Short mmCIF file of C-alpha atoms and ligand atoms in Angstrom, two decimals:
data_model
loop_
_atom_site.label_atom_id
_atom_site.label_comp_id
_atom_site.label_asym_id
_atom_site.label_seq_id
_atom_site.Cartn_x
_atom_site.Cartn_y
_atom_site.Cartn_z
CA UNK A 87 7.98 -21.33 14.96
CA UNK A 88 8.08 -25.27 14.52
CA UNK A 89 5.82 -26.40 17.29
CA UNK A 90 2.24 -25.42 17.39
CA UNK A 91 2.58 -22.32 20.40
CA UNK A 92 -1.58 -23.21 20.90
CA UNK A 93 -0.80 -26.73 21.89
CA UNK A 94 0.76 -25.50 25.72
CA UNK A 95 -1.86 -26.40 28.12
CA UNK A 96 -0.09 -25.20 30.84
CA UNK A 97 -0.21 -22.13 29.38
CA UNK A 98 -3.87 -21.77 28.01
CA UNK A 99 -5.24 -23.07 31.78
CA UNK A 100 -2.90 -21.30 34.00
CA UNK A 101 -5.90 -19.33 35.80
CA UNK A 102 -8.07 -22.34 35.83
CA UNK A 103 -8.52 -24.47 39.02
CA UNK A 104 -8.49 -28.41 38.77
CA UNK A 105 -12.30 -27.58 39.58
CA UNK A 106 -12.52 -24.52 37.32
CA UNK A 107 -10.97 -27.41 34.58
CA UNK A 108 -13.04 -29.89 35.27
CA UNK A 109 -16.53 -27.82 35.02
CA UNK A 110 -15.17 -26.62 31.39
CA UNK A 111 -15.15 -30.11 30.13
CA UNK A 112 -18.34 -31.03 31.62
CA UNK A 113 -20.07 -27.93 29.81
CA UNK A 114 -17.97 -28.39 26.54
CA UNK A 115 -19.25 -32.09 26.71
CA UNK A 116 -22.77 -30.96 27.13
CA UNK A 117 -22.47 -28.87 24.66
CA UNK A 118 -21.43 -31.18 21.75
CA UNK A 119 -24.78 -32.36 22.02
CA UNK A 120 -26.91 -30.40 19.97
CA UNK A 121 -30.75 -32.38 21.10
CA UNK A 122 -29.11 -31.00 25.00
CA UNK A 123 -28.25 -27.58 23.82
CA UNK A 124 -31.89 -27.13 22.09
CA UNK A 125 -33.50 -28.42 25.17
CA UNK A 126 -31.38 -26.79 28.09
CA UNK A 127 -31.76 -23.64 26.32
CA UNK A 128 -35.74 -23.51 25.58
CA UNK A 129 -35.96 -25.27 29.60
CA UNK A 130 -33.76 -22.54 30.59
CA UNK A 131 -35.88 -19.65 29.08
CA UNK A 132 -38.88 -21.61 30.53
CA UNK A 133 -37.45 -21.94 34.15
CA UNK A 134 -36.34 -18.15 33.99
CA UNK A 135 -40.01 -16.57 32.80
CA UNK A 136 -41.79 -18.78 35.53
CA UNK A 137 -39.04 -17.66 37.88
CA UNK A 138 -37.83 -20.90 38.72
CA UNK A 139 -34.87 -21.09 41.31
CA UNK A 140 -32.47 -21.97 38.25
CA UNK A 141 -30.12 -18.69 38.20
CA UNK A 142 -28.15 -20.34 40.83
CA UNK A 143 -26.97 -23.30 38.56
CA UNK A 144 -26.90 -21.00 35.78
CA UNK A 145 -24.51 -19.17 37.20
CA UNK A 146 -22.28 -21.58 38.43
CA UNK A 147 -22.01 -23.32 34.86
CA UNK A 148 -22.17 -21.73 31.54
CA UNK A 149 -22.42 -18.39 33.24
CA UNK A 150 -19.37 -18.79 35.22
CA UNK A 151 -17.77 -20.50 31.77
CA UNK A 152 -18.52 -17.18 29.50
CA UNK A 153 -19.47 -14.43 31.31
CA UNK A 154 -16.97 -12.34 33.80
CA UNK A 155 -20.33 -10.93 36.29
CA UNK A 156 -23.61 -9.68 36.68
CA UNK A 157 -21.50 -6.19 37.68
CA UNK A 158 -18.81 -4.41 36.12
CA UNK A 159 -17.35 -4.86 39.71
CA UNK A 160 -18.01 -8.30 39.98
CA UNK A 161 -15.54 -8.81 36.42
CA UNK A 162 -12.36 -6.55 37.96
CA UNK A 163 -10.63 -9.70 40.31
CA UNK A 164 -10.59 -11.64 36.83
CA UNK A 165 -9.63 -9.13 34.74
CA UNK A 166 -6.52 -8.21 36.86
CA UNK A 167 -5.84 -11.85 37.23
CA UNK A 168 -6.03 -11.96 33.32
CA UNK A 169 -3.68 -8.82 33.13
CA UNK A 170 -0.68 -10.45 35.35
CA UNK A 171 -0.42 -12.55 32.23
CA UNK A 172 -0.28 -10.05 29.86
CA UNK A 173 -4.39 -10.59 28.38
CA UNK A 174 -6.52 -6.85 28.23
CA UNK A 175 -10.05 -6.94 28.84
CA UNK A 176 -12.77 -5.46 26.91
CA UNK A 177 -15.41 -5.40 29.44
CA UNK A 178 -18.80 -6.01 27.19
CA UNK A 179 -22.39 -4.99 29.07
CA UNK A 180 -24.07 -7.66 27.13
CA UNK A 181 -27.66 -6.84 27.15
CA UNK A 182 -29.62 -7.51 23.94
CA UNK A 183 -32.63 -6.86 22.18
CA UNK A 184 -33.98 -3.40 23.60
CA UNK A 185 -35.71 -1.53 21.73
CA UNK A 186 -36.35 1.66 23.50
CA UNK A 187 -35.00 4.79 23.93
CA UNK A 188 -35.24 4.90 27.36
CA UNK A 189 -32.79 1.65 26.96
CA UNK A 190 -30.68 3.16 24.26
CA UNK A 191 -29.64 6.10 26.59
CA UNK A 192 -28.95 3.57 29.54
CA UNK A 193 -26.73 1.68 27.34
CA UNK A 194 -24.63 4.52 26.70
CA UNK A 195 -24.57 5.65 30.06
CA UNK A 196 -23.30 2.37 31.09
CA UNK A 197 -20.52 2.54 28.27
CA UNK A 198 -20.02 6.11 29.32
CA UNK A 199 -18.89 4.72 32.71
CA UNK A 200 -17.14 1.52 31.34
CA UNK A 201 -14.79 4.33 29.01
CA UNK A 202 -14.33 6.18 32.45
CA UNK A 203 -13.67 2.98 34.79
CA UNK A 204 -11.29 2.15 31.25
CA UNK A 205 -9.06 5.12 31.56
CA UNK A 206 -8.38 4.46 35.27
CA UNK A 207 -6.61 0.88 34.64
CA UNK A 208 -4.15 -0.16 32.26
CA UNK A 209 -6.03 -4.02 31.46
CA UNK A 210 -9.23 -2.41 30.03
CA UNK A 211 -7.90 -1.02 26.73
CA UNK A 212 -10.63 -0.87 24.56
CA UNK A 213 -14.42 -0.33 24.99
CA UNK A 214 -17.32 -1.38 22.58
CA UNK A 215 -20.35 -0.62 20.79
CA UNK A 216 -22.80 -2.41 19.25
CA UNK A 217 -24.83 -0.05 16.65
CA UNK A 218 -28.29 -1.36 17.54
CA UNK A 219 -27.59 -1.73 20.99
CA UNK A 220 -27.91 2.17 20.62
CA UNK A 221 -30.82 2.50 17.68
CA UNK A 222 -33.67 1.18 16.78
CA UNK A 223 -32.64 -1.49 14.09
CA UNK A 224 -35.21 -0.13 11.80
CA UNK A 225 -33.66 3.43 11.65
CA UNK A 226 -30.30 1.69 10.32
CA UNK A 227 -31.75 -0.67 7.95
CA UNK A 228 -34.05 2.94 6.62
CA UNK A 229 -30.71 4.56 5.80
CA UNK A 230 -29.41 1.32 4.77
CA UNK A 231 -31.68 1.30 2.28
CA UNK A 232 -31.92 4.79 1.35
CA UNK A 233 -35.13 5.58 2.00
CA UNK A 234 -36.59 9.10 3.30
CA UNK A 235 -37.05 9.29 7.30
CA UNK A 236 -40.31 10.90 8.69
CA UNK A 237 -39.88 13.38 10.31
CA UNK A 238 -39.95 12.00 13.66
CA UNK A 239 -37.14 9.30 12.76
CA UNK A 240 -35.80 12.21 11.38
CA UNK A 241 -35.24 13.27 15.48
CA UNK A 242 -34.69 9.77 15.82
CA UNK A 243 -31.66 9.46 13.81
CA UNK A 244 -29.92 12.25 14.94
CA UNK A 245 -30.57 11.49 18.77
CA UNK A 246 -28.44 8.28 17.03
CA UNK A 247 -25.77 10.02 15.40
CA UNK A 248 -25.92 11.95 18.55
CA UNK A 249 -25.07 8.94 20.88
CA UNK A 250 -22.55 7.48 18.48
CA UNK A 251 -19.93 10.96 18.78
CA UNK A 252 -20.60 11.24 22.61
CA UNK A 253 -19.52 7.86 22.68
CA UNK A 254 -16.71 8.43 20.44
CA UNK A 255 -15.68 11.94 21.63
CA UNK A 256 -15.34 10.34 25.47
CA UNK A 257 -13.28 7.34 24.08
CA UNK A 258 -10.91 9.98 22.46
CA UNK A 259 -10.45 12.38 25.54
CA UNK A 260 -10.09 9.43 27.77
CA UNK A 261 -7.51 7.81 25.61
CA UNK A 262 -9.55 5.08 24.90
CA UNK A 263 -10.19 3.10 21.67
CA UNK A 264 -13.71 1.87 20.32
CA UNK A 265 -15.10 -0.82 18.30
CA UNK A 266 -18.03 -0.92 16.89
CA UNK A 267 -19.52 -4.32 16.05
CA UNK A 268 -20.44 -5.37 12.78
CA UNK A 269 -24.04 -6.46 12.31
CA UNK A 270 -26.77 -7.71 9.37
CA UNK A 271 -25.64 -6.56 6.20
CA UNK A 272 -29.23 -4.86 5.62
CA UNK A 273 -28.17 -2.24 8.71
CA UNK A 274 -24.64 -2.28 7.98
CA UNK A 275 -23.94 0.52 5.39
CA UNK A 276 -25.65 3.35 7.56
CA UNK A 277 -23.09 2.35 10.39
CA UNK A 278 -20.22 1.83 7.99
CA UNK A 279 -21.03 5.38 6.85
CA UNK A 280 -21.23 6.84 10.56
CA UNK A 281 -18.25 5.09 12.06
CA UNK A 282 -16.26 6.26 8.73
CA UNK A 283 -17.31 9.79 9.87
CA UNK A 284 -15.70 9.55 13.17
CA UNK A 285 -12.83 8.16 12.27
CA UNK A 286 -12.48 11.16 9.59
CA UNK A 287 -13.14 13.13 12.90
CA UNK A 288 -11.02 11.87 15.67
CA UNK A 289 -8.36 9.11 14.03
CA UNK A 290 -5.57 11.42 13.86
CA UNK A 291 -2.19 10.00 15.12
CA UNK A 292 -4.12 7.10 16.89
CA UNK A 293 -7.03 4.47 16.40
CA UNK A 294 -9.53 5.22 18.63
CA UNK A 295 -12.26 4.09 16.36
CA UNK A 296 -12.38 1.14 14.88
CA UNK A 297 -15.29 -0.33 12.86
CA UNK A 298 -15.19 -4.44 12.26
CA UNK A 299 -14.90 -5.68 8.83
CA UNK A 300 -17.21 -9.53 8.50
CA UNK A 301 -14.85 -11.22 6.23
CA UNK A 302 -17.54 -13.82 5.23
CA UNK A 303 -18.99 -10.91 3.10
CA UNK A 304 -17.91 -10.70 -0.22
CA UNK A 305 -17.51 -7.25 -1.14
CA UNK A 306 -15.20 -7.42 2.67
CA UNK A 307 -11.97 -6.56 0.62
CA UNK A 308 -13.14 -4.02 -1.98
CA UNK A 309 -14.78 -2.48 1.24
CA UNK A 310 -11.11 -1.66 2.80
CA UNK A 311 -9.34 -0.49 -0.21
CA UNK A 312 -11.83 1.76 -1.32
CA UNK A 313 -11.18 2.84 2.94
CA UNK A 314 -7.51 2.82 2.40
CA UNK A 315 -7.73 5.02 -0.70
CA UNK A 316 -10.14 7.16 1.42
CA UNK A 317 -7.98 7.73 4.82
CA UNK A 318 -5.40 8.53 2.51
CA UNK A 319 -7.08 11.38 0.44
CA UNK A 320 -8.62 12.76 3.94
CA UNK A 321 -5.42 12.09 6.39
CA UNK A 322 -7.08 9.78 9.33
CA UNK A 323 -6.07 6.70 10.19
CA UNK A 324 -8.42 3.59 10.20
CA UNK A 325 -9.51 1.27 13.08
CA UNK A 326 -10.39 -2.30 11.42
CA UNK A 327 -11.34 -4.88 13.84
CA UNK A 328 -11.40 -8.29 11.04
CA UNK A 329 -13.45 -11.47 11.85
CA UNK A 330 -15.13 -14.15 9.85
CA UNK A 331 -19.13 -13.39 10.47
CA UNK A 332 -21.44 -14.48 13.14
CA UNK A 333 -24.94 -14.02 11.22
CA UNK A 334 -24.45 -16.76 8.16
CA UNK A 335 -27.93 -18.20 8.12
CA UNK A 336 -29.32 -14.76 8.73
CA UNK A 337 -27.74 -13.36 6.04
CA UNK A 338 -28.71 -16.43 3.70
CA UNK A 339 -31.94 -17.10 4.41
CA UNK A 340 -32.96 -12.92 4.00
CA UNK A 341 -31.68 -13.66 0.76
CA UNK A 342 -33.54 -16.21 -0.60
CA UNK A 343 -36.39 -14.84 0.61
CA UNK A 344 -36.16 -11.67 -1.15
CA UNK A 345 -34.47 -13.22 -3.85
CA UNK A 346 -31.24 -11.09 -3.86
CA UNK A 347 -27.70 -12.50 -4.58
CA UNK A 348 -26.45 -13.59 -0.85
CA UNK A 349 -24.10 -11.41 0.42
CA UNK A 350 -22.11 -14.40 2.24
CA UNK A 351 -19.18 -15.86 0.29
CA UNK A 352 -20.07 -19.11 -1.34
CA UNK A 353 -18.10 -21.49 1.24
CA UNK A 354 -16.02 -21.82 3.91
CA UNK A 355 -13.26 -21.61 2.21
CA UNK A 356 -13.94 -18.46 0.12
CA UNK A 357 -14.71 -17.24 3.71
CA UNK A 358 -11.29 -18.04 4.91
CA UNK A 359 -9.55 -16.52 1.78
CA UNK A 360 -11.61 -13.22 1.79
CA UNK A 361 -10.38 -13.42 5.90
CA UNK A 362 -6.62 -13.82 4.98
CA UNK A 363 -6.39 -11.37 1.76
CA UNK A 364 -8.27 -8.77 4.03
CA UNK A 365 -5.44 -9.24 6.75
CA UNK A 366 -2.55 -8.96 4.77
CA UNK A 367 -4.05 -5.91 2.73
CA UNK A 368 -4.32 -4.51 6.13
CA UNK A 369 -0.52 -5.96 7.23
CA UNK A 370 1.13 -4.35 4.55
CA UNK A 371 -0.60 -0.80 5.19
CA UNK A 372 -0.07 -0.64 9.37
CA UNK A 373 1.05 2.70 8.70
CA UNK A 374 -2.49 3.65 7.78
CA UNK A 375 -4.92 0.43 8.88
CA UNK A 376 -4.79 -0.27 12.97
CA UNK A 377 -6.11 -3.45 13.31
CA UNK A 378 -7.71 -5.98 15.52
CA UNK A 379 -8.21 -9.57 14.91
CA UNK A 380 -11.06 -11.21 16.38
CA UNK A 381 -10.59 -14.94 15.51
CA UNK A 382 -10.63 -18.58 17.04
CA UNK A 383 -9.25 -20.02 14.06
CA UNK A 384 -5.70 -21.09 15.10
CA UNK A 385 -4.62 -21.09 11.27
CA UNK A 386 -5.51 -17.23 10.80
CA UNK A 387 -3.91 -16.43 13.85
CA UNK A 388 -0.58 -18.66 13.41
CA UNK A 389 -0.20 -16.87 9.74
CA UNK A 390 -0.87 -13.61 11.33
CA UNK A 391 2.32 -13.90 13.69
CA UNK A 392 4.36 -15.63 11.17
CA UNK A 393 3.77 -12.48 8.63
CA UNK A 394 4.52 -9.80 11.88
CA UNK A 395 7.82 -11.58 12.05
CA UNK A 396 8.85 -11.54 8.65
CA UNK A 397 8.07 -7.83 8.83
CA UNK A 398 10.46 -7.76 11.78
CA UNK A 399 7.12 -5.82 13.66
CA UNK A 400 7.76 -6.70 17.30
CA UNK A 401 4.98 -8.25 18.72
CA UNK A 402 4.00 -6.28 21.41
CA UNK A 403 3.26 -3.79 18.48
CA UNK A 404 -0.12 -1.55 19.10
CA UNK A 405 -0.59 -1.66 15.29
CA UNK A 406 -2.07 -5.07 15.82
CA UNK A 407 -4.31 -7.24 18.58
CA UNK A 408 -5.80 -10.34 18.93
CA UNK A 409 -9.19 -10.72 20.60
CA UNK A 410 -11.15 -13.81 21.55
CA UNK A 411 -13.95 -14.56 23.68
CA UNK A 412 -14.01 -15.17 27.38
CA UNK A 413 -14.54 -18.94 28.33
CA UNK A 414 -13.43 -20.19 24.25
CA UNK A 415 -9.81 -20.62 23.14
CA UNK A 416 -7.70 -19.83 25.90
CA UNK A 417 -4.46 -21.66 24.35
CA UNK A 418 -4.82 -19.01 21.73
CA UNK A 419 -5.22 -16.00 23.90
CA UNK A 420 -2.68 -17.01 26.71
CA UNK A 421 0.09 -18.20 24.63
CA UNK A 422 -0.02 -15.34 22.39
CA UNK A 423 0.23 -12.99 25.52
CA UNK A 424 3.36 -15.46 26.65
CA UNK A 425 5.08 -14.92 23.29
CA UNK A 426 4.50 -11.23 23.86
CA UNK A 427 1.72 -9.95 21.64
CA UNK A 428 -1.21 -7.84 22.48
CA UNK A 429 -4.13 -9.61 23.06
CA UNK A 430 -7.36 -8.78 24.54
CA UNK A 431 -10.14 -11.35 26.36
CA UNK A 432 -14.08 -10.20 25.38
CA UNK A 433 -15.55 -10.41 28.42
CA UNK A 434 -19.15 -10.01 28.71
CA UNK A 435 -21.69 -9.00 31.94
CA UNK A 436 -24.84 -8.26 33.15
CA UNK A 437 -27.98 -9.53 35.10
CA UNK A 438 -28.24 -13.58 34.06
CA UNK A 439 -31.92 -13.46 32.24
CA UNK A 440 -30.40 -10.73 30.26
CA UNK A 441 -27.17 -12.68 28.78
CA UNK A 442 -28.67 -15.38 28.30
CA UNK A 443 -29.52 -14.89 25.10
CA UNK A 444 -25.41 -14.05 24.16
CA UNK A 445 -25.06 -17.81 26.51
CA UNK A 446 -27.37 -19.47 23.73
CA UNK A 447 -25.82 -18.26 20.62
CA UNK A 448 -21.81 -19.67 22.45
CA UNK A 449 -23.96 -23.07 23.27
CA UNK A 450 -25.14 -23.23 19.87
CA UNK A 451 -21.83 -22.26 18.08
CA UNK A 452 -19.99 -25.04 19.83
CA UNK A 453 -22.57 -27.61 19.29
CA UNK A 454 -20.15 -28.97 16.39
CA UNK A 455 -17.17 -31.07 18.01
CA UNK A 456 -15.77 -31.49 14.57
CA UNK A 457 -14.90 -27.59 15.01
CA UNK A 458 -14.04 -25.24 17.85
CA UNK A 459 -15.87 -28.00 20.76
CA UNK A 460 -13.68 -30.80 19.71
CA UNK A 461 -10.70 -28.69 20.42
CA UNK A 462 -11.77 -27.02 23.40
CA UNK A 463 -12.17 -30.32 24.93
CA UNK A 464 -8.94 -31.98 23.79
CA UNK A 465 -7.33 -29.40 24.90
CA UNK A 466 -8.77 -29.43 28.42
CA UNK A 467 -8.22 -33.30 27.99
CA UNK A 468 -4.58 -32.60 27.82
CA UNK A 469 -4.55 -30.65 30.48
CA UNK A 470 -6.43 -32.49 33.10
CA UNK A 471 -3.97 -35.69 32.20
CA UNK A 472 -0.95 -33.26 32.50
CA UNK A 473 -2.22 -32.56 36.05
CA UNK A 474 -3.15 -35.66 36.37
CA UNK A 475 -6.93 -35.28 37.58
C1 FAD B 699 -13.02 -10.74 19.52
C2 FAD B 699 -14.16 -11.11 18.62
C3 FAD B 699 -15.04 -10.13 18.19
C4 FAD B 699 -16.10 -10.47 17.34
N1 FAD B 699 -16.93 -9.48 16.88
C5 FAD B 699 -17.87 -9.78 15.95
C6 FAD B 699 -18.66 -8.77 15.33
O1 FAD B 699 -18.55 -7.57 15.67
N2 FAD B 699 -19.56 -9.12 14.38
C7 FAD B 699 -19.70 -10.41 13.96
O2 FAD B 699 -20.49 -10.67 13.05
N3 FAD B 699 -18.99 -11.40 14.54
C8 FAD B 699 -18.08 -11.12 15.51
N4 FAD B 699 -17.33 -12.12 16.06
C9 FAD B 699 -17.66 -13.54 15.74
C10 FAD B 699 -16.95 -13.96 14.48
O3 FAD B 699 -17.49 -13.27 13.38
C11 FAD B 699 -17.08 -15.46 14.19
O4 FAD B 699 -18.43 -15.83 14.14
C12 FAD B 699 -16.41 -16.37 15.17
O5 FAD B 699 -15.26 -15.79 15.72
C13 FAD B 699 -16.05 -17.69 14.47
O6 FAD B 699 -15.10 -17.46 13.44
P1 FAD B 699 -13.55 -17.77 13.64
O7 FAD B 699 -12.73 -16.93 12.74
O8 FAD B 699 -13.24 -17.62 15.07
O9 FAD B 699 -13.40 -19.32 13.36
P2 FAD B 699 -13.75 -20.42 12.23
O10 FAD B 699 -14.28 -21.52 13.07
O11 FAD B 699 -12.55 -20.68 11.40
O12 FAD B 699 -14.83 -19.82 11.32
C14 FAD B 699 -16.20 -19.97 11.50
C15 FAD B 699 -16.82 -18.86 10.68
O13 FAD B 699 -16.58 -19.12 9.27
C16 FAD B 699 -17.69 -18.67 8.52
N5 FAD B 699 -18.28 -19.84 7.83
C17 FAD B 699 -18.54 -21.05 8.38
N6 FAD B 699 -19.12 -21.87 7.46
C18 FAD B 699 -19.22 -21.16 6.32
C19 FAD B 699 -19.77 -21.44 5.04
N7 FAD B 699 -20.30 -22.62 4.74
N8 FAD B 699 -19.74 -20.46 4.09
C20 FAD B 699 -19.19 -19.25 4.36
N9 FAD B 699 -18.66 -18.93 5.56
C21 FAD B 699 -18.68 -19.87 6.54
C22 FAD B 699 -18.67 -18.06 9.49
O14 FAD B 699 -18.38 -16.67 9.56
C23 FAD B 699 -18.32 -18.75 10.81
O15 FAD B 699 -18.67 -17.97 11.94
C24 FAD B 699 -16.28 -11.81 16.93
C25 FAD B 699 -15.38 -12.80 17.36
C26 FAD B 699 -14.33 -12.47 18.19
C27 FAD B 699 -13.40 -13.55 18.64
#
């Protein structure tokens, strides 16, 4: 591998139209400037509660960029488009910040149906879970923090646990695998404990459960040896789904004002290490670790097929995926498909007032063109002069 494989446009844009193209570099332009993305998003919230006529636009633009639907259905002509060149789905009902348990039970019975729709097509491989999307947040962080439940949360917990096997248990006898997101680091142990359950309970011969492992944590790689060392006392096979961390300032800010040591790594680049030392622990030990890697970072992902080859692991291997987004980094996730590895598109749905707060948190991530923006949009760049629009 001489040439950067990220760098073919042609590639990364096939399914985008010169219109589709030029739409993406109008909202990656807009959103390199952070004074727009702070306004548009607080007007936005504004225009939806007074039920301004703005869902239209909304969902012509950013909407359109990230997000596959407002259905399930609405997502499938995309995701078999996607699937003709070799990307999986993962389709993600991305509704936020219920706390109910009316809501709780309607989230699973929409992932209940997505694991069902899942079995009956070849480009939806995977399903996924977010904890609290299925608990109150409070239960987690109670066990998190070892202290005694009431009674009632008692009820509560196990109406949790409850959710989490059904969940699991369908994903298993529908051949299905499951990841469970990784969340706040003060609600994280309780899950890591649960998800380590199932996998005791249904990762034999296969994944299907895979928990994610937030690299930007320090403790990230003691965390999967002391795993390793456990699957391979109790015979079951882990699911790791590896990325960097998406709640940094959380995390860091909950420190200082409790006053414990942050649980972030100090840096960037202690983040990137812990990243890279926690995939190759998991590269050399595919016989026991399954893993997915959910990354943007071109580096990462470039070392990651470099070390498959000098394994002489084919690259259409099921030991290992890539995942990215829907709407960011297409150059990685198309030309990895073209070089024949197994790579999956995130690609989120649901009513537009209820993603919106998933469309904030992309608009603020890419606010920086010094990162991810800056490439997005020299990429398109490239493309739009190679078609000459
Ligand atoms: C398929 C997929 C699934 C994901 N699932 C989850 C999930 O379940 N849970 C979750 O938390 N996130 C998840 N993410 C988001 C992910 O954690 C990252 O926030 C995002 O992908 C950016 O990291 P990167 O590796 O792509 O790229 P990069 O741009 O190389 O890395 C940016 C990341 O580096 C870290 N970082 C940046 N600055 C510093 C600093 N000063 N000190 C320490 N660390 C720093 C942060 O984690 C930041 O997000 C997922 C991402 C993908 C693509």
């Amino acid at each position: 591998m001489n040439e950067n494989p990220f760098n073919n446009t042609a590639n990364a844009f096939s399914l985008k139209s010169d219109k589709d193209l030029k739409k993406a570099h109008f909202i990656f332009s807009s959103m390199s400037k952070p004074w727009l993305v702070d306004l548009g998003s607080k007007a936005t919230m504004l225009a939806l509660n007074w039920k301004l006529p703005v869902k239209g636009i909304i969902k012509d633009t950013i909407f359109h960029q990230f997000c596959g639907g407002t259905t399930d259905e609405e997502c499938m002509p995309l995701v078999e488009k996607m699937f003709e060149k070799g990307v999986s789905s993962i389709l993600d009902y991305s509704v936020e910040g219920k706390e109910n348990e009316a809501d709780f039970d309607a989230v699973v019975g929409k992932k209940l149906t997505l694991i069902h729709m899942a079995s009956e097509n070849n480009a939806l491989p995977f399903e996924v879970v977010k904890p609290t999307g299925i608990g109150r947040f409070y239960i987690w962080q109670k066990i998190t923090e070892k202290k005694t439940l009431t009674p009632p949360e008692e009820l509560e917990w196990e109406r949790i646990y409850n959710r989490v096997d059904l969940l699991c248990k369908t994903a298993v006898d529908n051949d299905i695998a499951l990841l469970f997101d990784g969340e706040e680091t003060w609600m994280q142990d309780a899950a890591d404990d649960l998800i380590r359950e199932m996998m005791l309970k249904y990762n034999h011969g296969k994944a299907y459960i895979y928990n994610t492992i937030q690299c930007y944590r320090h403790d990230r790689l003691d965390y999967i040896m002391e795993l390793y060392e456990d699957a391979k006392a109790n015979d079951f096979i882990v699911g790791a789904k590896i990325v960097r961390g998406a709640y940094m300032e959380k995390e860091r800010e909950r420190a200082i004002k409790y006053g414990y040591e942050s649980p972030i790594c100090k840096d960037k680049t202690a983040t990137d290490e812990m990243f890279n030392h926690v995939m190759h622990y998991i590269l050399d030990r595919l016989d026991t670790i399954k893993l997915c890697i959910g990354t943007h970072n071109e580096k990462s992902t470039l070392d990651a097929m470099k070390t498959l080859a000098e394994k002489n692991i084919e690259p259409n291997t099921n030991d290992v995926w890539f995942g990215q987004l829907y709407g960011m980094s297409d150059n990685l996730t198309f030309n990895l498909a073209a070089l024949g590895h197994n790579t999956f598109k995130i690609l989120p749905f649901g009513p537009i007032e209820d993603v919106m707060p998933y469309l904030i948190r992309r608009a603020q991530e890419n606010t920086s063109v010094a990162g991810q923006t800056g490439r997005e949009l020299t990429l398109i760049k490239q493309e739009m002069n190679r078609r000459g629009i």
